[in-house]
């Protein structure tokens, strides 16, 4: 089998990469195991210095890495550059904060001294998606490595160039050989790696089926997992919302990264009193989102990452329309070689339709109208997913009250749902479990060990 890097703008093959055989996997696993003792023995300051150098490499090669991502999965070049900046930020953030997050905690007991110490688990396997090819990886790698773990990356098959470039970042920064390795393996080879005793924990960011499969394999081996899965975030617009702001952020949130973000607002839930006004203003903005070359700074809507993903999205849209949803705008693939899908709005979405029940991973906004605030919260929580959510109201106390009722890992009031190294990130329900980022993220892959001393 081979990985193919295909430009989603043109459909052209960029390059083929051979997948690894067992001997190559074995070499990487033994390198990770060999590197682990020296890496965990380093003091925090030395590991922090390494991470700061990683951030420097990222900043120095920002344009090159951004162009690589845009070429392989089609994201807008300006969003790609911002993604590299964010990766450098998360490295600096953990270099600065890790010593505090993992400091010994003294606890008064009947011992003369008792405390909790945080120690690395060993080697963590990360199975990652293509939508933020660099950010998703650094979100795992910066805290995992700072905590003293070594890392193995199995990246999505459509971004092999990024997968190898990521390993190159760590190499160029002088991180010791084996501390971070990319495995050029397919999904069908992940199970064997999870079973290997030299792998101690697994983190997966991706779809629900991939999460189930990886968690089952890790569970059978009693290995810790963190799962960051799909979402269908609600965006509740109340009658007292600042509609100018709500519409502006609705467009940003839904269409960022070509609509391929786990925490994009996907279900727009306006209350009856402002539903028509919200929809007509939203529609006017969405109709301005024209498709174009992602390398062009002026483009607002890039192609989707792969043609098969566009086909899958269109199937969900067509089936929802067949069941009674209304295409307000778009809802069609754009003709031509690029994997473009028109910026779309589906109104009158109801339970049972794919658009209601499933994640739509592309530039399609779903509208589900609510009678009032109570109905809006009910609809928001009527989902198997629980990643993020937002509420739009001029009354921030009301917003906070509603945000507390939302069944999700993060709820924002009058703001774009986004990840931030300083705030924990993750979901509940079928959106997964565990947290990345902040203090919570670095504590996922450590042993919180009790010491009791007389
Ligand atoms: P995906 O198809 O699940 O792939 C994700 C990763 O899992 C890839 O490396 C893939 O490898 C691997 N994989 C797939 N099936 C597997 C299996 N049975 N066993 C082992 N590994 C397997 O998801 P995607 O299309 O790349 O990404 C989109 C999804 O990710 C969306 O649902 C999105 O919401 C979610 N996501 C979640 C977050 C979050 O933080 N919660 C962030 C970003 C994206 P191959 O490519 O080789 O198949």
Short mmCIF file of C-alpha atoms and ligand atoms in Angstrom, two decimals:
data_model
loop_
_atom_site.label_atom_id
_atom_site.label_comp_id
_atom_site.label_asym_id
_atom_site.label_seq_id
_atom_site.Cartn_x
_atom_site.Cartn_y
_atom_site.Cartn_z
CA UNK A 1 0.00 0.00 0.00
CA UNK A 2 1.13 3.55 -0.58
CA UNK A 3 0.05 6.93 0.73
CA UNK A 4 -0.93 9.42 -1.91
CA UNK A 5 -0.57 13.11 -1.44
CA UNK A 6 -3.16 14.68 -3.77
CA UNK A 7 -3.77 18.39 -4.27
CA UNK A 8 -7.52 18.91 -3.62
CA UNK A 9 -7.53 22.05 -5.78
CA UNK A 10 -6.47 20.22 -8.92
CA UNK A 11 -6.85 16.53 -8.15
CA UNK A 12 -3.17 16.14 -9.16
CA UNK A 13 -0.95 13.60 -7.45
CA UNK A 14 1.80 15.44 -5.56
CA UNK A 15 3.73 12.36 -4.44
CA UNK A 16 3.40 8.74 -3.37
CA UNK A 17 4.93 7.42 -0.18
CA UNK A 18 5.43 3.75 0.65
CA UNK A 19 3.78 2.49 3.80
CA UNK A 20 6.05 0.86 6.33
CA UNK A 21 6.58 -2.84 6.75
CA UNK A 22 6.87 -4.61 10.10
CA UNK A 23 10.65 -4.22 10.27
CA UNK A 24 10.39 -0.44 9.88
CA UNK A 25 7.73 -0.23 12.59
CA UNK A 26 9.91 -2.36 14.85
CA UNK A 27 12.86 0.00 14.37
CA UNK A 28 10.79 3.04 15.32
CA UNK A 29 9.29 1.33 18.37
CA UNK A 30 12.67 0.26 19.65
CA UNK A 31 14.09 3.75 19.03
CA UNK A 32 11.25 5.26 21.06
CA UNK A 33 11.82 2.77 23.87
CA UNK A 34 15.57 3.39 23.83
CA UNK A 35 15.14 7.17 23.91
CA UNK A 36 12.62 7.15 26.76
CA UNK A 37 14.85 6.74 29.87
CA UNK A 38 17.23 9.59 29.02
CA UNK A 39 14.39 11.89 27.96
CA UNK A 40 12.36 11.37 31.14
CA UNK A 41 15.51 11.84 33.25
CA UNK A 42 16.12 15.33 31.87
CA UNK A 43 15.12 18.17 34.17
CA UNK A 44 12.17 20.34 33.17
CA UNK A 45 14.37 23.28 32.22
CA UNK A 46 16.31 21.21 29.69
CA UNK A 47 13.13 19.79 28.15
CA UNK A 48 11.70 23.32 28.07
CA UNK A 49 14.77 24.56 26.19
CA UNK A 50 14.20 21.79 23.62
CA UNK A 51 10.55 22.78 23.20
CA UNK A 52 11.50 26.44 22.76
CA UNK A 53 13.84 25.42 19.95
CA UNK A 54 10.97 23.51 18.34
CA UNK A 55 8.95 26.74 18.44
CA UNK A 56 11.86 28.57 16.79
CA UNK A 57 12.05 26.04 13.94
CA UNK A 58 8.30 26.37 13.39
CA UNK A 59 8.53 30.16 13.20
CA UNK A 60 11.56 30.07 10.93
CA UNK A 61 9.90 27.67 8.47
CA UNK A 62 6.36 28.98 8.83
CA UNK A 63 5.74 29.74 5.16
CA UNK A 64 7.12 26.40 4.00
CA UNK A 65 4.98 24.36 6.42
CA UNK A 66 1.92 26.47 5.66
CA UNK A 67 2.32 25.86 1.92
CA UNK A 68 2.77 22.14 2.56
CA UNK A 69 -0.55 21.95 4.46
CA UNK A 70 -2.38 24.02 1.84
CA UNK A 71 -1.02 21.80 -0.94
CA UNK A 72 -1.99 18.53 0.73
CA UNK A 73 -5.36 19.32 2.27
CA UNK A 74 -6.39 22.63 0.76
CA UNK A 75 -6.75 24.99 3.72
CA UNK A 76 -6.48 28.74 3.12
CA UNK A 77 -2.84 29.81 3.18
CA UNK A 78 -3.47 32.58 5.71
CA UNK A 79 -5.19 30.09 8.04
CA UNK A 80 -2.25 27.71 7.52
CA UNK A 81 0.24 30.38 8.61
CA UNK A 82 -1.86 31.14 11.69
CA UNK A 83 -1.89 27.41 12.47
CA UNK A 84 1.92 27.27 12.52
CA UNK A 85 2.01 30.31 14.83
CA UNK A 86 -0.36 28.55 17.19
CA UNK A 87 1.86 25.45 17.23
CA UNK A 88 4.84 27.60 18.22
CA UNK A 89 2.68 29.20 20.92
CA UNK A 90 1.68 25.87 22.46
CA UNK A 91 5.36 24.79 22.59
CA UNK A 92 6.36 28.01 24.35
CA UNK A 93 3.32 27.77 26.61
CA UNK A 94 4.18 24.30 27.92
CA UNK A 95 7.90 25.14 28.09
CA UNK A 96 6.87 27.96 30.45
CA UNK A 97 4.11 26.26 32.44
CA UNK A 98 4.93 22.54 32.65
CA UNK A 99 7.07 22.79 35.81
CA UNK A 100 4.17 24.43 37.61
CA UNK A 101 1.52 22.05 36.21
CA UNK A 102 3.53 18.99 37.24
CA UNK A 103 5.01 20.25 40.50
CA UNK A 104 4.85 17.89 43.48
CA UNK A 105 1.72 18.39 45.59
CA UNK A 106 2.21 18.08 49.33
CA UNK A 107 -0.81 16.68 51.19
CA UNK A 108 -1.26 16.56 54.98
CA UNK A 109 -1.96 13.00 56.20
CA UNK A 110 -0.81 10.69 59.02
CA UNK A 111 2.57 10.34 57.22
CA UNK A 112 5.50 12.53 58.09
CA UNK A 113 5.47 13.52 54.44
CA UNK A 114 2.94 12.58 51.78
CA UNK A 115 2.67 13.94 48.31
CA UNK A 116 1.59 13.38 44.71
CA UNK A 117 4.27 13.36 42.03
CA UNK A 118 3.56 13.38 38.28
CA UNK A 119 5.64 10.99 36.22
CA UNK A 120 5.57 10.19 32.49
CA UNK A 121 3.76 7.05 31.32
CA UNK A 122 6.31 6.18 28.61
CA UNK A 123 5.54 6.21 24.89
CA UNK A 124 2.28 7.73 23.68
CA UNK A 125 0.87 6.86 20.26
CA UNK A 126 -1.05 9.69 18.59
CA UNK A 127 -3.50 8.87 15.78
CA UNK A 128 -4.27 12.19 14.12
CA UNK A 129 -6.61 13.74 11.51
CA UNK A 130 -5.80 15.82 8.45
CA UNK A 131 -7.92 18.89 9.14
CA UNK A 132 -5.32 20.77 11.21
CA UNK A 133 -2.29 18.68 10.21
CA UNK A 134 0.19 20.57 12.42
CA UNK A 135 -1.96 21.92 15.24
CA UNK A 136 -3.57 18.59 16.18
CA UNK A 137 -0.13 17.03 16.47
CA UNK A 138 1.42 19.80 18.55
CA UNK A 139 -1.58 19.88 20.84
CA UNK A 140 -0.62 16.34 21.83
CA UNK A 141 3.16 16.49 21.41
CA UNK A 142 4.02 19.67 23.33
CA UNK A 143 2.48 18.55 26.66
CA UNK A 144 3.29 14.84 26.21
CA UNK A 145 6.97 15.51 25.56
CA UNK A 146 7.25 18.20 28.24
CA UNK A 147 5.89 15.67 30.75
CA UNK A 148 8.77 13.35 29.80
CA UNK A 149 6.95 10.96 27.45
CA UNK A 150 8.15 9.98 24.01
CA UNK A 151 5.74 10.28 21.09
CA UNK A 152 4.77 8.24 18.03
CA UNK A 153 2.62 9.76 15.32
CA UNK A 154 0.28 7.93 12.97
CA UNK A 155 -1.03 10.74 10.81
CA UNK A 156 -3.98 10.70 8.40
CA UNK A 157 -3.17 8.97 5.11
CA UNK A 158 -3.85 12.05 2.97
CA UNK A 159 -1.18 14.23 4.66
CA UNK A 160 1.98 12.11 4.45
CA UNK A 161 4.13 15.10 3.53
CA UNK A 162 3.02 16.88 6.70
CA UNK A 163 3.59 13.71 8.73
CA UNK A 164 7.23 13.55 7.67
CA UNK A 165 7.74 17.31 7.98
CA UNK A 166 6.52 17.13 11.59
CA UNK A 167 9.21 14.61 12.46
CA UNK A 168 11.67 16.92 10.71
CA UNK A 169 10.70 19.83 12.97
CA UNK A 170 11.74 17.88 16.07
CA UNK A 171 14.92 16.62 14.41
CA UNK A 172 15.95 20.08 13.31
CA UNK A 173 15.30 21.43 16.80
CA UNK A 174 17.80 18.91 18.18
CA UNK A 175 15.31 16.75 20.07
CA UNK A 176 17.14 13.44 20.72
CA UNK A 177 16.61 10.68 18.16
CA UNK A 178 13.57 8.52 18.93
CA UNK A 179 11.78 11.00 21.21
CA UNK A 180 9.31 11.85 18.44
CA UNK A 181 8.82 9.55 15.46
CA UNK A 182 6.37 9.48 12.60
CA UNK A 183 5.10 6.03 11.66
CA UNK A 184 4.15 5.78 8.00
CA UNK A 185 1.37 3.28 8.63
CA UNK A 186 -2.25 2.84 7.59
CA UNK A 187 -5.24 2.56 9.90
CA UNK A 188 -5.10 -1.25 9.60
CA UNK A 189 -1.61 -1.27 11.19
CA UNK A 190 -2.58 0.76 14.26
CA UNK A 191 -3.94 -2.20 16.26
CA UNK A 192 -0.60 -4.00 16.26
CA UNK A 193 1.22 -0.88 17.45
CA UNK A 194 -1.30 -0.42 20.28
CA UNK A 195 -0.72 -4.03 21.33
CA UNK A 196 3.03 -3.57 21.51
CA UNK A 197 4.20 -3.42 25.14
CA UNK A 198 6.52 -0.50 24.32
CA UNK A 199 3.46 1.69 23.73
CA UNK A 200 1.86 2.85 26.97
CA UNK A 201 -1.02 5.12 25.98
CA UNK A 202 -2.96 6.30 22.94
CA UNK A 203 -4.57 9.55 21.93
CA UNK A 204 -6.83 9.80 18.89
CA UNK A 205 -8.35 12.82 17.23
CA UNK A 206 -10.75 11.90 14.47
CA UNK A 207 -14.13 10.42 13.72
CA UNK A 208 -16.39 8.44 16.01
CA UNK A 209 -15.79 5.07 14.25
CA UNK A 210 -12.01 5.52 14.46
CA UNK A 211 -12.37 6.43 18.15
CA UNK A 212 -14.41 3.32 18.90
CA UNK A 213 -11.91 1.07 17.16
CA UNK A 214 -8.79 2.56 18.76
CA UNK A 215 -10.36 2.74 22.23
CA UNK A 216 -11.44 -0.90 21.96
CA UNK A 217 -7.91 -1.99 20.97
CA UNK A 218 -6.36 0.07 23.78
CA UNK A 219 -8.99 -1.12 26.26
CA UNK A 220 -8.14 -4.73 25.49
CA UNK A 221 -4.55 -3.91 26.47
CA UNK A 222 -5.59 -1.78 29.49
CA UNK A 223 -3.90 1.29 28.06
CA UNK A 224 -4.99 4.83 28.77
CA UNK A 225 -6.74 6.70 25.93
CA UNK A 226 -7.82 10.22 25.18
CA UNK A 227 -10.40 10.62 22.42
CA UNK A 228 -11.12 13.89 20.61
CA UNK A 229 -13.92 13.02 18.21
CA UNK A 230 -16.49 14.73 16.09
CA UNK A 231 -18.92 17.43 17.03
CA UNK A 232 -22.07 19.17 15.89
CA UNK A 233 -21.83 22.32 17.96
CA UNK A 234 -25.00 24.32 18.62
CA UNK A 235 -25.03 28.10 18.08
CA UNK A 236 -28.04 29.51 19.97
CA UNK A 237 -29.24 32.95 18.92
CA UNK A 238 -31.65 34.54 21.42
CA UNK A 239 -34.01 37.43 20.70
CA UNK A 240 -31.73 39.91 22.55
CA UNK A 241 -28.58 38.93 20.61
CA UNK A 242 -26.35 41.46 18.90
CA UNK A 243 -27.21 40.16 15.44
CA UNK A 244 -24.38 41.97 13.66
CA UNK A 245 -21.86 40.17 15.83
CA UNK A 246 -23.74 36.87 15.82
CA UNK A 247 -23.94 36.77 12.01
CA UNK A 248 -20.28 37.74 11.60
CA UNK A 249 -19.10 35.00 13.97
CA UNK A 250 -21.61 32.47 12.58
CA UNK A 251 -19.95 32.82 9.18
CA UNK A 252 -16.42 32.63 10.59
CA UNK A 253 -17.23 29.65 12.77
CA UNK A 254 -19.02 27.57 10.15
CA UNK A 255 -16.67 28.25 7.24
CA UNK A 256 -13.26 28.34 8.92
CA UNK A 257 -10.95 25.69 7.48
CA UNK A 258 -13.43 25.14 4.65
CA UNK A 259 -16.03 24.06 7.21
CA UNK A 260 -13.82 21.17 8.35
CA UNK A 261 -13.35 21.93 12.01
CA UNK A 262 -14.56 19.79 14.88
CA UNK A 263 -15.62 22.87 16.87
CA UNK A 264 -17.25 24.71 13.98
CA UNK A 265 -20.76 25.89 14.76
CA UNK A 266 -22.80 23.34 12.85
CA UNK A 267 -26.35 23.66 14.18
CA UNK A 268 -27.69 27.21 14.15
CA UNK A 269 -30.59 27.49 16.57
CA UNK A 270 -32.35 30.87 16.39
CA UNK A 271 -35.40 31.51 18.57
CA UNK A 272 -38.60 32.25 16.66
CA UNK A 273 -38.61 36.01 17.35
CA UNK A 274 -35.42 36.67 15.36
CA UNK A 275 -35.19 33.54 13.18
CA UNK A 276 -36.18 35.24 9.89
CA UNK A 277 -33.94 38.25 10.47
CA UNK A 278 -30.96 36.11 11.46
CA UNK A 279 -31.44 33.84 8.50
CA UNK A 280 -31.76 36.61 5.92
CA UNK A 281 -28.62 38.38 7.19
CA UNK A 282 -26.72 35.08 7.49
CA UNK A 283 -27.75 34.08 3.99
CA UNK A 284 -26.51 37.37 2.52
CA UNK A 285 -23.07 36.76 4.06
CA UNK A 286 -22.93 33.10 3.09
CA UNK A 287 -23.73 33.94 -0.53
CA UNK A 288 -20.56 36.08 -0.56
CA UNK A 289 -18.42 33.05 0.27
CA UNK A 290 -17.09 32.18 -3.16
CA UNK A 291 -14.79 29.23 -3.81
CA UNK A 292 -11.22 29.81 -4.93
CA UNK A 293 -7.54 28.86 -4.88
CA UNK A 294 -6.49 28.49 -1.22
CA UNK A 295 -3.05 29.99 -2.04
CA UNK A 296 -4.80 33.21 -3.07
CA UNK A 297 -4.95 35.56 -0.06
CA UNK A 298 -8.37 36.85 -1.15
CA UNK A 299 -10.09 33.43 -1.26
CA UNK A 300 -12.71 32.81 1.41
CA UNK A 301 -13.77 29.23 0.68
CA UNK A 302 -11.13 26.62 -0.18
CA UNK A 303 -11.77 23.13 -1.58
CA UNK A 304 -12.53 20.27 0.79
CA UNK A 305 -9.58 18.07 1.64
CA UNK A 306 -10.61 15.11 -0.52
CA UNK A 307 -13.14 14.38 -3.24
CA UNK A 308 -14.59 11.39 -1.34
CA UNK A 309 -15.27 13.65 1.66
CA UNK A 310 -17.18 16.02 -0.59
CA UNK A 311 -19.22 13.11 -1.97
CA UNK A 312 -20.04 11.97 1.57
CA UNK A 313 -21.12 15.49 2.57
CA UNK A 314 -23.33 15.84 -0.50
CA UNK A 315 -24.99 12.51 0.26
CA UNK A 316 -25.92 13.75 3.74
CA UNK A 317 -27.30 16.99 2.27
CA UNK A 318 -29.31 15.26 -0.47
CA UNK A 319 -30.82 12.77 1.96
CA UNK A 320 -31.78 15.55 4.39
CA UNK A 321 -33.48 17.46 1.55
CA UNK A 322 -35.27 14.28 0.51
CA UNK A 323 -36.63 14.09 4.06
CA UNK A 324 -37.90 17.68 3.96
CA UNK A 325 -34.98 20.02 4.73
CA UNK A 326 -34.92 23.20 2.64
CA UNK A 327 -31.85 24.27 0.67
CA UNK A 328 -31.67 28.03 1.32
CA UNK A 329 -28.47 28.49 -0.65
CA UNK A 330 -25.74 26.31 -2.14
CA UNK A 331 -26.10 22.60 -1.33
CA UNK A 332 -24.26 21.52 -4.49
CA UNK A 333 -20.72 20.55 -5.37
CA UNK A 334 -18.95 23.15 -7.51
CA UNK A 335 -18.18 21.76 -11.01
CA UNK A 336 -14.51 21.39 -11.96
CA UNK A 337 -11.46 19.43 -10.83
CA UNK A 338 -11.27 20.95 -7.32
CA UNK A 339 -13.06 19.31 -4.38
CA UNK A 340 -15.21 22.41 -3.91
CA UNK A 341 -18.60 22.47 -2.23
CA UNK A 342 -20.71 25.61 -2.32
CA UNK A 343 -21.24 27.55 0.88
CA UNK A 344 -24.61 26.19 1.95
CA UNK A 345 -27.51 26.64 4.34
CA UNK A 346 -30.09 23.96 5.10
CA UNK A 347 -33.24 25.17 6.88
CA UNK A 348 -36.14 23.24 8.46
CA UNK A 349 -33.81 20.50 9.67
CA UNK A 350 -35.61 17.93 11.84
CA UNK A 351 -34.84 14.84 13.93
CA UNK A 352 -34.11 11.75 11.88
CA UNK A 353 -32.40 13.62 9.03
CA UNK A 354 -28.64 13.08 8.54
CA UNK A 355 -28.16 16.84 9.00
CA UNK A 356 -29.78 16.61 12.46
CA UNK A 357 -28.24 13.37 13.66
CA UNK A 358 -24.76 13.36 12.11
CA UNK A 359 -21.77 15.64 11.83
CA UNK A 360 -21.62 17.60 8.53
CA UNK A 361 -17.90 18.09 7.97
CA UNK A 362 -17.90 20.82 5.35
CA UNK A 363 -19.36 24.23 4.47
CA UNK A 364 -23.02 23.49 5.24
CA UNK A 365 -24.85 25.39 7.98
CA UNK A 366 -27.90 23.70 9.47
CA UNK A 367 -30.79 25.76 10.81
CA UNK A 368 -33.08 24.31 13.47
CA UNK A 369 -35.60 26.88 14.67
CA UNK A 370 -36.56 27.00 18.36
CA UNK A 371 -39.70 28.40 19.99
CA UNK A 372 -37.87 30.08 22.87
CA UNK A 373 -34.87 29.80 25.16
CA UNK A 374 -35.99 26.53 26.79
CA UNK A 375 -36.66 24.94 23.44
CA UNK A 376 -33.27 26.13 22.14
CA UNK A 377 -31.44 24.46 25.05
CA UNK A 378 -33.44 21.27 24.52
CA UNK A 379 -32.49 21.18 20.82
CA UNK A 380 -28.86 22.01 21.57
CA UNK A 381 -28.62 19.05 23.93
CA UNK A 382 -30.55 16.71 21.63
CA UNK A 383 -27.37 15.38 20.03
CA UNK A 384 -25.03 12.45 20.51
CA UNK A 385 -22.18 14.94 20.34
CA UNK A 386 -20.96 17.23 23.10
CA UNK A 387 -17.87 19.11 21.99
CA UNK A 388 -18.54 22.86 22.07
CA UNK A 389 -21.43 25.29 21.89
CA UNK A 390 -22.21 28.99 21.97
CA UNK A 391 -24.97 31.32 23.09
CA UNK A 392 -25.68 34.78 21.69
CA UNK A 393 -27.43 37.31 23.95
CA UNK A 394 -26.75 40.87 25.13
CA UNK A 395 -27.43 39.67 28.69
CA UNK A 396 -24.20 37.92 29.69
CA UNK A 397 -25.68 36.58 32.96
CA UNK A 398 -28.45 34.93 30.94
CA UNK A 399 -25.80 33.63 28.55
CA UNK A 400 -23.81 32.11 31.39
CA UNK A 401 -26.92 30.47 32.84
CA UNK A 402 -27.63 28.83 29.48
CA UNK A 403 -23.97 27.96 28.85
CA UNK A 404 -23.98 26.01 32.13
CA UNK A 405 -26.92 23.93 30.85
CA UNK A 406 -25.26 22.90 27.59
CA UNK A 407 -23.99 19.33 27.45
CA UNK A 408 -20.53 19.91 26.02
CA UNK A 409 -16.85 20.33 26.86
CA UNK A 410 -16.79 24.09 26.31
CA UNK A 411 -19.50 26.71 26.00
CA UNK A 412 -18.84 30.27 24.88
CA UNK A 413 -21.11 33.30 25.38
CA UNK A 414 -20.95 35.87 22.56
CA UNK A 415 -17.69 34.46 21.26
CA UNK A 416 -16.24 32.14 18.64
CA UNK A 417 -15.66 28.65 20.05
CA UNK A 418 -11.93 28.13 19.68
CA UNK A 419 -9.07 26.23 21.23
CA UNK A 420 -6.51 28.10 23.31
CA UNK A 421 -3.44 26.56 24.99
CA UNK A 422 -4.54 28.13 28.30
CA UNK A 423 -7.98 26.48 28.35
CA UNK A 424 -8.80 22.77 28.54
CA UNK A 425 -10.27 21.34 25.35
CA UNK A 426 -12.29 18.17 24.77
CA UNK A 427 -15.74 16.71 24.66
CA UNK A 428 -18.34 14.54 26.34
CA UNK A 429 -20.81 11.99 24.94
CA UNK A 430 -19.73 10.74 21.49
CA UNK A 431 -17.33 13.66 21.13
CA UNK A 432 -14.90 11.71 23.29
CA UNK A 433 -13.27 11.95 26.68
CA UNK A 434 -10.18 13.36 28.29
CA UNK A 435 -8.82 16.84 27.80
CA UNK A 436 -6.07 18.46 25.81
CA UNK A 437 -4.32 21.78 26.51
CA UNK A 438 -3.90 23.72 29.75
CA UNK A 439 -3.04 21.96 33.03
CA UNK A 440 -5.61 19.26 32.28
CA UNK A 441 -3.96 18.24 29.00
CA UNK A 442 -0.49 17.67 30.42
CA UNK A 443 -1.95 15.60 33.24
CA UNK A 444 -3.58 13.07 30.90
CA UNK A 445 -0.39 11.18 30.11
CA UNK A 446 1.25 11.11 33.52
CA UNK A 447 1.08 8.80 36.48
CA UNK A 448 -0.28 10.78 39.44
CA UNK A 449 1.74 8.80 41.95
CA UNK A 450 1.22 8.94 45.70
CA UNK A 451 4.28 8.90 47.95
CA UNK A 452 3.73 8.21 51.68
CA UNK A 453 6.77 8.49 53.92
CA UNK A 454 7.13 7.99 57.68
P1 LIG B 1 -10.80 9.73 10.66
O1 LIG B 1 -11.15 9.18 9.34
O2 LIG B 1 -11.38 9.13 11.86
O3 LIG B 1 -9.21 9.67 10.74
C1 LIG B 1 -8.50 10.14 11.87
C2 LIG B 1 -7.28 9.29 12.07
O4 LIG B 1 -7.68 8.00 12.51
C3 LIG B 1 -6.48 9.07 10.79
O5 LIG B 1 -5.11 9.01 11.12
C4 LIG B 1 -6.98 7.71 10.32
O6 LIG B 1 -6.06 7.04 9.50
C5 LIG B 1 -7.16 7.00 11.64
N1 LIG B 1 -8.13 5.92 11.61
C6 LIG B 1 -9.30 5.86 10.96
N2 LIG B 1 -9.93 4.70 11.22
C7 LIG B 1 -9.13 4.01 12.06
C8 LIG B 1 -9.22 2.73 12.68
N3 LIG B 1 -10.28 1.94 12.50
N4 LIG B 1 -8.21 2.32 13.47
C9 LIG B 1 -7.13 3.12 13.65
N5 LIG B 1 -6.99 4.34 13.10
C10 LIG B 1 -7.98 4.78 12.31
O7 LIG B 1 -11.13 11.27 10.75
P2 LIG B 1 -10.72 12.41 9.74
O8 LIG B 1 -11.63 12.34 8.57
O9 LIG B 1 -9.24 12.39 9.48
O10 LIG B 1 -11.00 13.71 10.61
C11 LIG B 1 -12.25 14.28 10.71
C12 LIG B 1 -12.91 13.94 12.03
O11 LIG B 1 -12.06 14.33 13.10
C13 LIG B 1 -14.18 14.71 12.23
O12 LIG B 1 -15.16 13.88 12.78
C14 LIG B 1 -13.77 15.80 13.21
O13 LIG B 1 -14.83 16.34 13.95
C15 LIG B 1 -12.79 15.08 14.05
N6 LIG B 1 -11.93 16.00 14.77
C16 LIG B 1 -12.06 16.14 16.12
C17 LIG B 1 -11.29 17.05 16.82
C18 LIG B 1 -11.43 17.22 18.31
O14 LIG B 1 -10.57 17.83 18.91
N7 LIG B 1 -12.47 16.71 18.94
C19 LIG B 1 -10.37 17.83 16.13
C20 LIG B 1 -10.26 17.68 14.75
C21 LIG B 1 -11.03 16.76 14.08
P3 LIG B 1 -6.25 6.99 7.90
O15 LIG B 1 -6.22 8.38 7.42
O16 LIG B 1 -5.11 6.16 7.48
O17 LIG B 1 -7.58 6.33 7.67
#
